[in-house]
Structure formats: C-alpha cells, structure tokens
Amino acid sequence: MSTLFIVPTPIGNLEDFTLRAIRVLKEADFILAEDTRTSKKLLDHYEISNQLVSHHIHNEHKTVESVVERLQHVTSAALISDAGTPAISDPGFLLIRACYEAGINVTCLPGPNAIIPAIVGSGIPCDRFIFEGFLPHKKGRQTKWKELALEKRSIVLYESPHRLVKCLTEIRTFLGEDREVCVAREISKLHEEFKRGLVTEVLTHFEAKKVKGEIVIVIAPPAK
C-alpha cells in the first residue's frame, strides 16, 4: 500500500529538521511542495534530489485527484510546505482527506510548527488554548472578534506584518486594553522576538517599528 508522508520543515533554523524527515524525503518517489523554489533550497542543503511537484493553495483543488492517482502507483510520496507542518494554514487538508478516501496510508511526522513554541515561550497559560489561524481579512472579522471576546481559554492567531498593528488595535477594542498578549516573531530565526505585556504596551512597541517575518499572536484569557 502506498503512503503519503506529511513532513514538517524548519520554520527558521535549518537544524530543526529531524533525521527521520530527511530519510523520508530521500526515499520518497516524489515530493509535493508548496513553493518548489523555496523547498529546493532546503532540499539542496540536505542533498535531497527527489522530484519536486508543485502543490499549493491555488492549484490544490485541481490537482488532488491526479496526485491521488499517481500515489496509487508508487511506494511513497511526501508533502511539505514552505515552513512548518503542512495543512496548518497551508495546503494539505484536501489531499490528506482524499488519500484516506482512496485507501492510501497517511503518516504525519512530528516536527516544527510555530504554534507550540509561540504559546509555550509566551508565558501565557498553555494548558488550554484555541488556534484560530488567520482571522478573516474583511467580511466576518468583527463577528469573529465578538466571539473571541467570550472565549475563556488562551487564543493563538497567525498574522501578517502589515496587519499586526491593526490586529493589536482590534484586540484592545474588542477584548480590552488590560488584556495580556505576546507577539512571537521570526521564531527560531536570527531576529527572533517575543514581546509580551498588556496589549496597549505591545501595540505602542510595534507602532514605533517596522516589522517583517512570520508572526504569531498569543492572547491570554481574561483576568478573573
């Protein structure tokens, strides 16, 4: 039976790649990649020369059927994203579901992701939390914030650099200026930053600087 391996890739530091992940990629008949140019740099670093096949958010709906058919004629294939674990705010869910429906094995390797180091390193309660990924950009955004204002657990969000200040402003508006937050930026990279405090303080910090890179926002539960 063929197997699709879900392989997490480093979110920054290349040393965060497991020995098992490297072996699986070297043995796979082909590798599905979100951006083949980005993935080739990583694979070249580890001397992995298997065939790369494009599988991204813009073609996922169209290519799932053909990928599943191809998987039925090989021993194994691997799915990777640009960074982190596939299917978490990245392509992968549709293919994984289709593989199960077609009787193809699916094995997900443990490995890098931004969610866990962000909430663990934030100092914000991490025993119970919800992950919301990227909030809607426009339609439904206010409604989502009103829902989150009622949430009693810690909240983890992804956000882009150019919307960070807007997001922190919305946290202050909908959740209150006394809510604690932590912005984790560029996790495991050279310019890693964890900025923690009341949302007003963190907002002031980021209003005064231009930020780049991947961002995770951790929001503490409301004070009791």
Short mmCIF file of N, CA and C in Angstrom, two decimals, residues 76-191:
data_model
loop_
_atom_site.label_atom_id
_atom_site.label_comp_id
_atom_site.label_asym_id
_atom_site.label_seq_id
_atom_site.Cartn_x
_atom_site.Cartn_y
_atom_site.Cartn_z
N SER A 76 5.78 5.56 -2.03
CA SER A 76 5.54 6.65 -1.09
C SER A 76 5.76 8.00 -1.76
N ALA A 77 5.14 9.01 -1.18
CA ALA A 77 5.36 10.40 -1.57
C ALA A 77 5.34 11.22 -0.30
N ALA A 78 5.88 12.43 -0.38
CA ALA A 78 5.92 13.31 0.80
C ALA A 78 5.29 14.65 0.46
N LEU A 79 4.65 15.23 1.45
CA LEU A 79 4.06 16.56 1.31
C LEU A 79 4.77 17.50 2.27
N ILE A 80 5.29 18.61 1.73
CA ILE A 80 5.94 19.61 2.57
C ILE A 80 5.35 20.99 2.24
N SER A 81 5.47 21.91 3.18
CA SER A 81 5.09 23.30 2.92
C SER A 81 6.36 24.15 2.97
N ASP A 82 6.21 25.44 2.76
CA ASP A 82 7.40 26.30 2.78
C ASP A 82 8.10 26.26 4.14
N ALA A 83 7.30 26.16 5.19
CA ALA A 83 7.86 26.11 6.54
C ALA A 83 6.80 25.58 7.49
N GLY A 84 7.21 24.72 8.41
CA GLY A 84 6.27 24.19 9.40
C GLY A 84 5.55 22.95 8.91
N THR A 85 4.41 22.68 9.54
CA THR A 85 3.65 21.47 9.28
C THR A 85 2.57 21.72 8.23
N PRO A 86 2.55 20.96 7.14
CA PRO A 86 1.52 21.13 6.11
C PRO A 86 0.11 21.02 6.69
N ALA A 87 -0.82 21.70 6.03
CA ALA A 87 -2.25 21.70 6.37
C ALA A 87 -2.61 22.64 7.51
N ILE A 88 -1.62 23.18 8.24
CA ILE A 88 -1.90 24.18 9.26
C ILE A 88 -1.74 25.55 8.62
N SER A 89 -2.86 26.13 8.19
CA SER A 89 -2.86 27.39 7.42
C SER A 89 -2.01 27.28 6.16
N ASP A 90 -1.90 26.08 5.65
CA ASP A 90 -1.17 25.77 4.41
C ASP A 90 -1.92 24.66 3.69
N PRO A 91 -1.61 24.44 2.41
CA PRO A 91 -2.27 23.34 1.67
C PRO A 91 -1.98 21.98 2.32
N GLY A 92 -2.90 21.05 2.13
CA GLY A 92 -2.68 19.70 2.63
C GLY A 92 -3.94 18.96 3.04
N PHE A 93 -4.88 19.67 3.65
CA PHE A 93 -6.08 19.01 4.17
C PHE A 93 -6.84 18.25 3.08
N LEU A 94 -7.06 18.88 1.94
CA LEU A 94 -7.84 18.24 0.87
C LEU A 94 -7.17 16.96 0.38
N LEU A 95 -5.86 17.00 0.24
CA LEU A 95 -5.13 15.83 -0.23
C LEU A 95 -5.16 14.71 0.81
N ILE A 96 -4.96 15.07 2.07
CA ILE A 96 -4.98 14.06 3.14
C ILE A 96 -6.33 13.36 3.19
N ARG A 97 -7.39 14.13 3.12
CA ARG A 97 -8.74 13.55 3.14
C ARG A 97 -8.97 12.64 1.93
N ALA A 98 -8.51 13.10 0.76
CA ALA A 98 -8.69 12.30 -0.46
C ALA A 98 -7.90 11.00 -0.39
N CYS A 99 -6.72 11.03 0.24
CA CYS A 99 -5.92 9.81 0.39
C CYS A 99 -6.64 8.79 1.26
N TYR A 100 -7.22 9.24 2.35
CA TYR A 100 -7.98 8.32 3.20
C TYR A 100 -9.14 7.70 2.43
N GLU A 101 -9.83 8.51 1.65
CA GLU A 101 -10.97 8.02 0.88
C GLU A 101 -10.56 7.02 -0.18
N ALA A 102 -9.31 7.14 -0.65
CA ALA A 102 -8.80 6.24 -1.69
C ALA A 102 -8.07 5.03 -1.12
N GLY A 103 -8.01 4.94 0.21
CA GLY A 103 -7.34 3.81 0.83
C GLY A 103 -5.83 3.91 0.86
N ILE A 104 -5.32 5.13 0.74
CA ILE A 104 -3.87 5.35 0.78
C ILE A 104 -3.46 5.70 2.21
N ASN A 105 -2.38 5.09 2.68
CA ASN A 105 -1.86 5.35 4.02
C ASN A 105 -1.45 6.82 4.15
N VAL A 106 -1.70 7.40 5.31
CA VAL A 106 -1.21 8.75 5.60
C VAL A 106 -0.45 8.70 6.92
N THR A 107 0.79 9.18 6.91
CA THR A 107 1.61 9.23 8.12
C THR A 107 2.13 10.65 8.29
N CYS A 108 1.82 11.24 9.43
CA CYS A 108 2.29 12.61 9.70
C CYS A 108 3.44 12.57 10.70
N LEU A 109 4.59 13.07 10.29
CA LEU A 109 5.74 13.13 11.17
C LEU A 109 5.61 14.29 12.15
N PRO A 110 6.05 14.11 13.38
CA PRO A 110 6.09 15.26 14.30
C PRO A 110 7.24 16.17 13.88
N GLY A 111 7.10 17.43 14.19
CA GLY A 111 8.18 18.33 13.81
C GLY A 111 7.83 19.79 13.97
N PRO A 112 8.57 20.67 13.30
CA PRO A 112 8.45 22.11 13.52
C PRO A 112 7.06 22.66 13.20
N ASN A 113 6.63 23.60 14.03
CA ASN A 113 5.46 24.43 13.77
C ASN A 113 5.60 25.68 14.62
N ALA A 114 4.87 26.72 14.29
CA ALA A 114 5.03 27.98 15.02
C ALA A 114 4.12 28.07 16.24
N ILE A 115 3.05 27.29 16.26
CA ILE A 115 2.04 27.43 17.32
C ILE A 115 2.60 27.08 18.69
N ILE A 116 3.19 25.89 18.81
CA ILE A 116 3.62 25.41 20.13
C ILE A 116 4.75 26.25 20.73
N PRO A 117 5.85 26.53 20.00
CA PRO A 117 6.88 27.37 20.63
C PRO A 117 6.38 28.76 20.98
N ALA A 118 5.41 29.28 20.20
CA ALA A 118 4.89 30.62 20.49
C ALA A 118 4.15 30.64 21.81
N ILE A 119 3.23 29.69 22.02
CA ILE A 119 2.44 29.74 23.26
C ILE A 119 3.25 29.27 24.47
N VAL A 120 4.12 28.28 24.28
CA VAL A 120 4.94 27.83 25.41
C VAL A 120 5.92 28.93 25.82
N GLY A 121 6.52 29.60 24.86
CA GLY A 121 7.50 30.64 25.16
C GLY A 121 6.90 31.97 25.56
N SER A 122 5.58 32.08 25.46
CA SER A 122 4.92 33.36 25.74
C SER A 122 4.75 33.65 27.23
N GLY A 123 4.75 32.60 28.05
CA GLY A 123 4.46 32.79 29.46
C GLY A 123 2.98 32.97 29.73
N ILE A 124 2.16 32.78 28.71
CA ILE A 124 0.70 32.86 28.83
C ILE A 124 0.19 31.43 29.02
N PRO A 125 -0.86 31.21 29.84
CA PRO A 125 -1.33 29.86 30.11
C PRO A 125 -1.50 29.02 28.85
N CYS A 126 -0.87 27.83 28.85
CA CYS A 126 -0.88 26.99 27.66
C CYS A 126 -1.50 25.61 27.92
N ASP A 127 -2.16 25.47 29.07
CA ASP A 127 -2.80 24.18 29.35
C ASP A 127 -4.06 23.99 28.52
N ARG A 128 -4.75 25.09 28.19
CA ARG A 128 -5.93 25.04 27.35
C ARG A 128 -5.90 26.25 26.43
N PHE A 129 -5.97 26.01 25.13
CA PHE A 129 -5.96 27.14 24.20
C PHE A 129 -6.68 26.77 22.91
N ILE A 130 -7.06 27.79 22.13
CA ILE A 130 -7.66 27.57 20.82
C ILE A 130 -6.76 28.22 19.77
N PHE A 131 -6.73 27.61 18.60
CA PHE A 131 -5.95 28.15 17.49
C PHE A 131 -6.92 28.60 16.40
N GLU A 132 -6.86 29.89 16.02
CA GLU A 132 -7.78 30.43 15.03
C GLU A 132 -7.12 30.71 13.68
N GLY A 133 -5.82 30.46 13.57
CA GLY A 133 -5.14 30.73 12.30
C GLY A 133 -5.21 32.21 11.95
N PHE A 134 -5.39 32.51 10.66
CA PHE A 134 -5.56 33.89 10.22
C PHE A 134 -7.04 34.26 10.32
N LEU A 135 -7.34 35.38 10.95
CA LEU A 135 -8.72 35.84 11.01
C LEU A 135 -9.15 36.33 9.63
N PRO A 136 -10.47 36.37 9.35
CA PRO A 136 -10.93 36.92 8.06
C PRO A 136 -10.39 38.33 7.87
N HIS A 137 -10.01 38.65 6.65
CA HIS A 137 -9.44 39.98 6.40
C HIS A 137 -10.50 41.07 6.52
N LYS A 138 -11.69 40.81 5.98
CA LYS A 138 -12.74 41.84 5.98
C LYS A 138 -14.06 41.26 6.47
N LYS A 139 -14.76 40.55 5.60
CA LYS A 139 -16.08 40.04 5.93
C LYS A 139 -16.00 39.04 7.10
N GLY A 140 -16.77 39.30 8.13
CA GLY A 140 -16.82 38.40 9.27
C GLY A 140 -15.77 38.66 10.33
N ARG A 141 -14.90 39.63 10.12
CA ARG A 141 -13.81 39.86 11.08
C ARG A 141 -14.35 40.39 12.42
N GLN A 142 -15.25 41.38 12.35
CA GLN A 142 -15.83 41.92 13.59
C GLN A 142 -16.60 40.86 14.35
N THR A 143 -17.35 40.03 13.61
CA THR A 143 -18.12 38.96 14.23
C THR A 143 -17.20 37.99 14.95
N LYS A 144 -16.08 37.67 14.32
CA LYS A 144 -15.11 36.75 14.93
C LYS A 144 -14.54 37.35 16.21
N TRP A 145 -14.21 38.64 16.20
CA TRP A 145 -13.67 39.27 17.41
C TRP A 145 -14.70 39.23 18.55
N LYS A 146 -15.97 39.43 18.22
CA LYS A 146 -17.01 39.39 19.25
C LYS A 146 -17.12 37.99 19.84
N GLU A 147 -16.92 36.97 19.01
CA GLU A 147 -16.91 35.59 19.51
C GLU A 147 -15.72 35.37 20.44
N LEU A 148 -14.54 35.84 20.00
CA LEU A 148 -13.33 35.64 20.79
C LEU A 148 -13.37 36.39 22.11
N ALA A 149 -14.13 37.48 22.16
CA ALA A 149 -14.25 38.24 23.41
C ALA A 149 -14.91 37.42 24.51
N LEU A 150 -15.64 36.37 24.13
CA LEU A 150 -16.30 35.50 25.10
C LEU A 150 -15.46 34.27 25.47
N GLU A 151 -14.33 34.09 24.79
CA GLU A 151 -13.50 32.91 24.98
C GLU A 151 -12.75 32.97 26.31
N LYS A 152 -12.78 31.87 27.05
CA LYS A 152 -12.13 31.81 28.37
C LYS A 152 -10.73 31.18 28.31
N ARG A 153 -10.37 30.61 27.17
CA ARG A 153 -9.05 29.99 27.02
C ARG A 153 -8.08 30.95 26.34
N SER A 154 -6.79 30.63 26.38
CA SER A 154 -5.81 31.40 25.61
C SER A 154 -6.12 31.25 24.13
N ILE A 155 -5.78 32.26 23.35
CA ILE A 155 -6.08 32.28 21.92
C ILE A 155 -4.77 32.45 21.16
N VAL A 156 -4.59 31.65 20.11
CA VAL A 156 -3.40 31.76 19.26
C VAL A 156 -3.84 32.12 17.86
N LEU A 157 -3.22 33.17 17.30
CA LEU A 157 -3.54 33.65 15.96
C LEU A 157 -2.28 33.74 15.13
N TYR A 158 -2.42 33.60 13.82
CA TYR A 158 -1.37 33.98 12.87
C TYR A 158 -1.71 35.38 12.36
N GLU A 159 -0.68 36.16 12.06
CA GLU A 159 -0.93 37.48 11.47
C GLU A 159 0.24 37.87 10.58
N SER A 160 -0.06 38.70 9.59
CA SER A 160 0.99 39.18 8.69
C SER A 160 1.58 40.48 9.24
N PRO A 161 2.82 40.81 8.88
CA PRO A 161 3.46 42.01 9.42
C PRO A 161 2.67 43.30 9.16
N HIS A 162 2.10 43.44 7.97
CA HIS A 162 1.43 44.70 7.66
C HIS A 162 0.06 44.84 8.32
N ARG A 163 -0.43 43.77 8.94
CA ARG A 163 -1.71 43.87 9.66
C ARG A 163 -1.52 43.71 11.18
N LEU A 164 -0.28 43.65 11.64
CA LEU A 164 -0.02 43.43 13.06
C LEU A 164 -0.59 44.55 13.92
N VAL A 165 -0.31 45.80 13.57
CA VAL A 165 -0.80 46.93 14.36
C VAL A 165 -2.32 46.96 14.36
N LYS A 166 -2.92 46.70 13.21
CA LYS A 166 -4.38 46.66 13.13
C LYS A 166 -4.94 45.58 14.06
N CYS A 167 -4.32 44.41 14.06
CA CYS A 167 -4.79 43.31 14.89
C CYS A 167 -4.68 43.64 16.37
N LEU A 168 -3.57 44.21 16.79
CA LEU A 168 -3.39 44.59 18.19
C LEU A 168 -4.40 45.67 18.59
N THR A 169 -4.68 46.58 17.67
CA THR A 169 -5.68 47.62 17.94
C THR A 169 -7.05 47.00 18.14
N GLU A 170 -7.36 46.00 17.34
CA GLU A 170 -8.65 45.31 17.47
C GLU A 170 -8.73 44.51 18.77
N ILE A 171 -7.62 43.93 19.19
CA ILE A 171 -7.61 43.23 20.48
C ILE A 171 -7.94 44.21 21.60
N ARG A 172 -7.34 45.38 21.55
CA ARG A 172 -7.61 46.41 22.56
C ARG A 172 -9.08 46.84 22.52
N THR A 173 -9.62 46.98 21.33
CA THR A 173 -11.01 47.43 21.17
C THR A 173 -12.01 46.39 21.64
N PHE A 174 -11.83 45.14 21.21
CA PHE A 174 -12.84 44.11 21.45
C PHE A 174 -12.60 43.31 22.73
N LEU A 175 -11.35 43.19 23.16
CA LEU A 175 -11.04 42.36 24.32
C LEU A 175 -10.62 43.18 25.54
N GLY A 176 -10.33 44.45 25.33
CA GLY A 176 -9.99 45.32 26.45
C GLY A 176 -8.51 45.66 26.51
N GLU A 177 -8.22 46.88 26.98
CA GLU A 177 -6.83 47.35 27.00
C GLU A 177 -5.99 46.69 28.08
N ASP A 178 -6.63 45.97 29.00
CA ASP A 178 -5.88 45.30 30.07
C ASP A 178 -5.60 43.83 29.75
N ARG A 179 -5.89 43.40 28.50
CA ARG A 179 -5.64 42.01 28.12
C ARG A 179 -4.15 41.81 27.85
N GLU A 180 -3.60 40.73 28.38
CA GLU A 180 -2.19 40.41 28.14
C GLU A 180 -2.04 39.70 26.79
N VAL A 181 -1.00 40.04 26.06
CA VAL A 181 -0.71 39.39 24.79
C VAL A 181 0.79 39.16 24.67
N CYS A 182 1.13 38.29 23.74
CA CYS A 182 2.54 38.09 23.39
C CYS A 182 2.63 37.98 21.87
N VAL A 183 3.47 38.78 21.27
CA VAL A 183 3.73 38.68 19.83
C VAL A 183 5.06 37.95 19.66
N ALA A 184 4.97 36.76 19.05
CA ALA A 184 6.17 35.97 18.77
C ALA A 184 6.50 36.13 17.30
N ARG A 185 7.69 36.62 17.03
CA ARG A 185 8.06 36.95 15.64
C ARG A 185 9.36 36.28 15.25
N GLU A 186 9.40 35.76 14.02
CA GLU A 186 10.63 35.17 13.49
C GLU A 186 11.16 34.05 14.40
N ILE A 187 10.28 33.16 14.83
CA ILE A 187 10.65 32.09 15.75
C ILE A 187 11.77 31.23 15.17
N SER A 188 12.80 31.01 15.94
CA SER A 188 13.99 30.20 15.64
C SER A 188 14.93 30.85 14.63
N LYS A 189 14.62 32.06 14.20
CA LYS A 189 15.49 32.77 13.25
C LYS A 189 16.41 33.75 13.98
N LEU A 190 17.28 34.40 13.22
CA LEU A 190 18.29 35.29 13.78
C LEU A 190 17.68 36.43 14.58
N HIS A 191 16.57 37.00 14.09
CA HIS A 191 15.96 38.16 14.74
C HIS A 191 14.69 37.78 15.51
#
